[in-house]
Amino acid sequence: DGGITQSPKYLFRKEGQNVTLSCEQNLNHDAMYWYRQDPGQGLRLIYYSQIVNDFQKGDIAEGYSVSREKKESFPLTVTSAQKNPTAFYLCASSIKMADISNQPQHFGDGTRLSIL
Amino acid sequence: GQSLEQPSEVTAVEGAIVQINCTYQTSGFYGLSWYQQHDGGAPTFLSYNGLDGLEETGRFSSFLSRSDSYGYLLLQELQMKDSASYFCAVRGAGSARQLTFGSGTQLTVLP
């Protein structure tokens, strides 16, 4: 079945450490996204990518970095510069992005990141 | 920028009808979407309105009034499994027309 796979499900970060969250999709979607969700809050966009080798900052990109070397993969690195990284991280994809028609996003099951 | 407002919590009983409202302020507008998220899970797409009016998908319907910057999600014949968070989201005027999500409405369905 096609879908989005995020790993790991739970991740712990030590002070000063960078950690990388994996996101893989086999839906053949061009666009991919990373969101952060805090308890009782909505989803906030960290980074997005409309096509391979291109990505753009979202609303809360500081302290995060991404790469898009392959269409199916969009890993997110939470750097030591992100002082409050504890959150639920969701990866999503859609067929394409900059289109006036509906482009529903398909989400992975998320990674829960905590500070040790 | 974009901002969306929706109630934080709604409670209803099994079999009832519930309406979750969403008002938005956005520079540019390319549609209002609704997503459902069960506790700790992946959000799933429910409905989309690009034009004014009502869209129906089974027990769920969604309405949009662009002149009022307002929409709602209507859930009929509520079931226990409908207990979840519901998010409205708008596609705005950015070059990539990315989604901006509301803070979500926690729906609790009581027996």
mmCIF file of C-alpha atoms in Angstrom:
data_model
loop_
_atom_site.group_PDB
_atom_site.id
_atom_site.type_symbol
_atom_site.label_atom_id
_atom_site.label_comp_id
_atom_site.label_asym_id
_atom_site.label_seq_id
_atom_site.Cartn_x
_atom_site.Cartn_y
_atom_site.Cartn_z
ATOM 1 C CA ASP A 1 0.000 0.000 0.000
ATOM 2 C CA GLY A 2 1.169 3.534 -0.701
ATOM 3 C CA GLY A 3 1.763 5.881 2.161
ATOM 4 C CA ILE A 4 4.123 7.922 4.246
ATOM 5 C CA THR A 5 6.482 6.349 6.742
ATOM 6 C CA GLN A 6 8.015 8.347 9.551
ATOM 7 C CA SER A 7 10.686 7.008 11.851
ATOM 8 C CA PRO A 8 11.395 6.703 14.633
ATOM 9 C CA LYS A 9 8.059 6.907 16.427
ATOM 10 C CA TYR A 10 9.749 8.238 19.583
ATOM 11 C CA LEU A 11 13.049 10.103 19.790
ATOM 12 C CA PHE A 12 15.013 11.581 22.653
ATOM 13 C CA ARG A 13 17.521 14.371 22.273
ATOM 14 C CA LYS A 14 20.337 15.351 24.590
ATOM 15 C CA GLU A 15 21.428 18.946 25.089
ATOM 16 C CA GLY A 16 23.584 20.185 22.206
ATOM 17 C CA GLN A 17 22.706 17.249 19.988
ATOM 18 C CA ASN A 18 21.341 17.280 16.467
ATOM 19 C CA VAL A 19 18.758 14.640 15.615
ATOM 20 C CA THR A 20 17.284 13.634 12.268
ATOM 21 C CA LEU A 21 13.715 12.526 11.670
ATOM 22 C CA SER A 22 13.059 10.347 8.672
ATOM 23 C CA CYS A 23 10.161 10.724 6.229
ATOM 24 C CA GLU A 24 9.677 8.483 3.214
ATOM 25 C CA GLN A 25 6.730 8.374 0.798
ATOM 26 C CA ASN A 26 5.884 5.983 -2.019
ATOM 27 C CA LEU A 27 2.916 7.960 -3.335
ATOM 28 C CA ASN A 28 4.952 9.557 -6.121
ATOM 29 C CA HIS A 29 4.044 12.976 -4.733
ATOM 30 C CA ASP A 30 6.067 16.023 -5.744
ATOM 31 C CA ALA A 31 5.396 18.114 -2.633
ATOM 32 C CA MET A 32 6.434 17.283 0.913
ATOM 33 C CA TYR A 33 6.049 19.126 4.203
ATOM 34 C CA TRP A 34 7.142 19.127 7.817
ATOM 35 C CA TYR A 35 4.847 20.351 10.574
ATOM 36 C CA ARG A 36 5.281 20.772 14.275
ATOM 37 C CA GLN A 37 2.357 20.193 16.638
ATOM 38 C CA ASP A 38 2.406 21.228 20.298
ATOM 39 C CA PRO A 39 -0.178 19.893 22.788
ATOM 40 C CA GLY A 40 -3.629 21.289 22.098
ATOM 41 C CA GLN A 41 -2.372 23.269 19.134
ATOM 42 C CA GLY A 42 -2.695 23.197 15.395
ATOM 43 C CA LEU A 43 -0.015 22.284 12.908
ATOM 44 C CA ARG A 44 2.687 24.827 12.153
ATOM 45 C CA LEU A 45 4.701 24.590 8.973
ATOM 46 C CA ILE A 46 8.452 24.180 9.405
ATOM 47 C CA TYR A 47 9.680 23.540 5.851
ATOM 48 C CA TYR A 48 8.204 22.463 2.560
ATOM 49 C CA SER A 49 9.530 21.181 -0.726
ATOM 50 C CA GLN A 50 7.721 21.441 -4.044
ATOM 51 C CA ILE A 51 10.217 19.419 -6.021
ATOM 52 C CA VAL A 52 13.472 17.497 -5.668
ATOM 53 C CA ASN A 53 16.493 19.639 -4.743
ATOM 54 C CA ASP A 54 14.311 22.555 -3.726
ATOM 55 C CA PHE A 55 12.847 23.498 -0.347
ATOM 56 C CA GLN A 56 11.528 26.611 1.355
ATOM 57 C CA LYS A 57 11.194 27.838 4.916
ATOM 58 C CA GLY A 58 7.787 27.735 6.521
ATOM 59 C CA ASP A 59 6.575 29.772 9.460
ATOM 60 C CA ILE A 60 8.899 28.324 12.140
ATOM 61 C CA ALA A 61 12.072 27.191 10.332
ATOM 62 C CA GLU A 62 14.603 28.494 12.869
ATOM 63 C CA GLY A 63 16.592 25.668 14.442
ATOM 64 C CA TYR A 64 15.627 23.153 11.760
ATOM 65 C CA SER A 65 17.132 22.026 8.470
ATOM 66 C CA VAL A 66 15.964 19.739 5.647
ATOM 67 C CA SER A 67 17.169 18.175 2.435
ATOM 68 C CA ARG A 68 15.349 16.818 -0.606
ATOM 69 C CA GLU A 69 17.827 14.744 -2.578
ATOM 70 C CA LYS A 70 15.260 12.168 -3.648
ATOM 71 C CA LYS A 71 11.594 12.549 -4.526
ATOM 72 C CA GLU A 72 10.521 10.030 -1.928
ATOM 73 C CA SER A 73 12.584 11.304 1.006
ATOM 74 C CA PHE A 74 12.448 14.517 3.040
ATOM 75 C CA PRO A 75 14.430 14.197 6.307
ATOM 76 C CA LEU A 76 14.214 16.868 8.986
ATOM 77 C CA THR A 77 17.149 17.702 11.275
ATOM 78 C CA VAL A 78 16.386 19.319 14.598
ATOM 79 C CA THR A 79 19.550 21.197 15.465
ATOM 80 C CA SER A 80 20.919 22.242 18.831
ATOM 81 C CA ALA A 81 19.847 25.789 17.926
ATOM 82 C CA GLN A 82 16.217 24.732 18.423
ATOM 83 C CA LYS A 83 15.856 25.471 22.136
ATOM 84 C CA ASN A 84 12.390 24.028 22.594
ATOM 85 C CA PRO A 85 12.245 20.948 20.374
ATOM 86 C CA THR A 86 9.825 18.862 22.436
ATOM 87 C CA ALA A 87 6.815 18.358 20.137
ATOM 88 C CA PHE A 88 5.024 15.988 17.786
ATOM 89 C CA TYR A 89 6.481 16.205 14.272
ATOM 90 C CA LEU A 90 4.346 15.342 11.272
ATOM 91 C CA CYS A 91 5.483 14.809 7.711
ATOM 92 C CA ALA A 92 3.020 15.128 4.832
ATOM 93 C CA SER A 93 2.952 14.975 1.070
ATOM 94 C CA SER A 94 0.640 16.025 -1.741
ATOM 95 C CA ILE A 95 0.587 15.486 -5.488
ATOM 96 C CA LYS A 96 1.780 19.028 -6.062
ATOM 97 C CA MET A 97 1.565 22.302 -4.262
ATOM 98 C CA ALA A 98 1.169 25.542 -6.187
ATOM 99 C CA ASP A 99 -2.133 24.744 -7.822
ATOM 100 C CA ILE A 100 -5.520 26.352 -7.365
ATOM 101 C CA SER A 101 -7.300 23.018 -7.159
ATOM 102 C CA ASN A 102 -7.558 20.987 -4.003
ATOM 103 C CA GLN A 103 -4.373 19.209 -3.057
ATOM 104 C CA PRO A 104 -5.156 17.100 0.029
ATOM 105 C CA GLN A 105 -2.176 16.321 2.159
ATOM 106 C CA HIS A 106 -1.403 12.786 3.296
ATOM 107 C CA PHE A 107 0.257 12.512 6.677
ATOM 108 C CA GLY A 108 2.607 10.067 8.332
ATOM 109 C CA ASP A 109 2.026 8.775 11.862
ATOM 110 C CA GLY A 110 4.432 11.288 13.360
ATOM 111 C CA THR A 111 7.549 11.322 15.520
ATOM 112 C CA ARG A 112 7.357 12.383 19.140
ATOM 113 C CA LEU A 113 10.559 14.172 20.160
ATOM 114 C CA SER A 114 11.513 14.780 23.771
ATOM 115 C CA ILE A 115 14.475 16.313 25.566
ATOM 116 C CA LEU A 116 16.533 14.165 27.920
ATOM 117 C CA GLY B 1 -0.656 36.679 7.208
ATOM 118 C CA GLN B 2 -3.336 34.138 7.882
ATOM 119 C CA SER B 3 -5.329 33.415 11.025
ATOM 120 C CA LEU B 4 -8.144 30.989 11.731
ATOM 121 C CA GLU B 5 -10.503 30.717 14.662
ATOM 122 C CA GLN B 6 -12.442 27.652 15.702
ATOM 123 C CA PRO B 7 -13.893 26.571 19.061
ATOM 124 C CA SER B 8 -11.477 24.640 21.246
ATOM 125 C CA GLU B 9 -13.985 22.029 22.434
ATOM 126 C CA VAL B 10 -17.398 20.664 21.480
ATOM 127 C CA THR B 11 -19.348 17.902 23.205
ATOM 128 C CA ALA B 12 -22.347 16.013 21.800
ATOM 129 C CA VAL B 13 -24.127 12.718 22.276
ATOM 130 C CA GLU B 14 -24.159 9.722 20.004
ATOM 131 C CA GLY B 15 -26.633 10.087 17.149
ATOM 132 C CA ALA B 16 -26.737 13.876 17.365
ATOM 133 C CA ILE B 17 -25.647 16.507 14.844
ATOM 134 C CA VAL B 18 -22.771 18.874 15.584
ATOM 135 C CA GLN B 19 -21.435 21.897 13.708
ATOM 136 C CA ILE B 20 -17.847 23.117 14.042
ATOM 137 C CA ASN B 21 -17.346 26.677 12.850
ATOM 138 C CA CYS B 22 -14.237 28.238 11.391
ATOM 139 C CA THR B 23 -13.634 31.892 10.619
ATOM 140 C CA TYR B 24 -10.516 33.008 8.821
ATOM 141 C CA GLN B 25 -8.517 36.064 7.859
ATOM 142 C CA THR B 26 -6.210 35.595 4.940
ATOM 143 C CA SER B 27 -4.476 37.569 2.227
ATOM 144 C CA GLY B 28 -5.649 35.592 -0.767
ATOM 145 C CA PHE B 29 -7.779 32.486 -0.545
ATOM 146 C CA TYR B 30 -7.655 29.199 -2.394
ATOM 147 C CA GLY B 31 -9.999 27.033 -0.424
ATOM 148 C CA LEU B 32 -10.925 25.763 3.037
ATOM 149 C CA SER B 33 -10.114 22.207 4.059
ATOM 150 C CA TRP B 34 -11.004 20.074 7.053
ATOM 151 C CA TYR B 35 -8.825 17.400 8.652
ATOM 152 C CA GLN B 36 -9.559 14.894 11.410
ATOM 153 C CA GLN B 37 -6.957 13.759 13.912
ATOM 154 C CA HIS B 38 -7.468 11.033 16.470
ATOM 155 C CA ASP B 39 -5.409 11.374 19.615
ATOM 156 C CA GLY B 40 -1.706 11.064 18.802
ATOM 157 C CA GLY B 41 -2.376 9.970 15.230
ATOM 158 C CA ALA B 42 -1.991 11.181 11.690
ATOM 159 C CA PRO B 43 -4.387 13.876 10.462
ATOM 160 C CA THR B 44 -6.619 12.665 7.652
ATOM 161 C CA PHE B 45 -8.281 14.793 4.993
ATOM 162 C CA LEU B 46 -12.070 15.075 5.296
ATOM 163 C CA SER B 47 -13.389 17.762 3.010
ATOM 164 C CA TYR B 48 -12.566 20.749 0.816
ATOM 165 C CA ASN B 49 -14.527 23.825 -0.285
ATOM 166 C CA GLY B 50 -13.098 25.971 -3.054
ATOM 167 C CA LEU B 51 -16.372 27.702 -3.856
ATOM 168 C CA ASP B 52 -19.326 28.870 -1.782
ATOM 169 C CA GLY B 53 -21.854 26.285 -0.770
ATOM 170 C CA LEU B 54 -22.212 22.886 0.764
ATOM 171 C CA GLU B 55 -20.147 19.797 0.028
ATOM 172 C CA GLU B 56 -21.459 16.475 1.293
ATOM 173 C CA THR B 57 -19.466 13.305 1.899
ATOM 174 C CA GLY B 58 -21.502 10.683 3.695
ATOM 175 C CA ARG B 59 -22.223 11.763 7.269
ATOM 176 C CA PHE B 60 -19.941 14.773 6.928
ATOM 177 C CA SER B 61 -20.719 18.041 5.145
ATOM 178 C CA SER B 62 -18.719 21.217 4.854
ATOM 179 C CA PHE B 63 -19.912 24.715 4.026
ATOM 180 C CA LEU B 64 -18.126 27.829 2.843
ATOM 181 C CA SER B 65 -19.113 31.471 2.557
ATOM 182 C CA ARG B 66 -16.222 33.426 1.074
ATOM 183 C CA SER B 67 -17.974 36.781 1.547
ATOM 184 C CA ASP B 68 -18.189 36.076 5.297
ATOM 185 C CA SER B 69 -14.760 34.381 5.538
ATOM 186 C CA TYR B 70 -16.578 31.577 7.281
ATOM 187 C CA GLY B 71 -17.026 27.875 6.989
ATOM 188 C CA TYR B 72 -18.255 24.967 9.031
ATOM 189 C CA LEU B 73 -18.024 21.210 9.255
ATOM 190 C CA LEU B 74 -21.277 19.397 9.964
ATOM 191 C CA LEU B 75 -21.181 15.906 11.399
ATOM 192 C CA GLN B 76 -24.421 13.942 11.422
ATOM 193 C CA GLU B 77 -25.434 10.727 13.162
ATOM 194 C CA LEU B 78 -22.499 11.053 15.500
ATOM 195 C CA GLN B 79 -20.658 7.912 16.473
ATOM 196 C CA MET B 80 -18.213 7.298 19.303
ATOM 197 C CA LYS B 81 -15.419 6.937 16.765
ATOM 198 C CA ASP B 82 -15.980 10.554 15.689
ATOM 199 C CA SER B 83 -14.361 11.693 18.944
ATOM 200 C CA ALA B 84 -11.250 13.430 17.629
ATOM 201 C CA SER B 85 -9.757 16.818 16.887
ATOM 202 C CA TYR B 86 -10.962 18.626 13.789
ATOM 203 C CA PHE B 87 -8.843 21.253 12.064
ATOM 204 C CA CYS B 88 -9.834 23.780 9.456
ATOM 205 C CA ALA B 89 -7.081 24.913 7.112
ATOM 206 C CA VAL B 90 -6.877 27.571 4.426
ATOM 207 C CA ARG B 91 -4.707 27.711 1.337
ATOM 208 C CA GLY B 92 -3.503 31.269 1.100
ATOM 209 C CA ALA B 93 -1.716 33.689 -1.116
ATOM 210 C CA GLY B 94 1.873 32.526 -0.728
ATOM 211 C CA SER B 95 3.553 31.517 -3.987
ATOM 212 C CA ALA B 96 3.268 27.890 -2.947
ATOM 213 C CA ARG B 97 -0.250 28.359 -1.549
ATOM 214 C CA GLN B 98 0.680 26.444 1.559
ATOM 215 C CA LEU B 99 -1.902 25.436 4.144
ATOM 216 C CA THR B 100 -2.368 27.301 7.402
ATOM 217 C CA PHE B 101 -4.143 25.285 10.102
ATOM 218 C CA GLY B 102 -6.458 26.399 12.864
ATOM 219 C CA SER B 103 -5.782 25.320 16.452
ATOM 220 C CA GLY B 104 -8.318 22.527 16.248
ATOM 221 C CA THR B 105 -11.636 21.625 17.880
ATOM 222 C CA GLN B 106 -11.692 18.661 20.238
ATOM 223 C CA LEU B 107 -14.975 16.815 19.705
ATOM 224 C CA THR B 108 -16.130 14.472 22.447
ATOM 225 C CA VAL B 109 -19.023 12.154 21.647
ATOM 226 C CA LEU B 110 -20.832 10.832 24.708
ATOM 227 C CA PRO B 111 -22.863 7.621 24.795
#
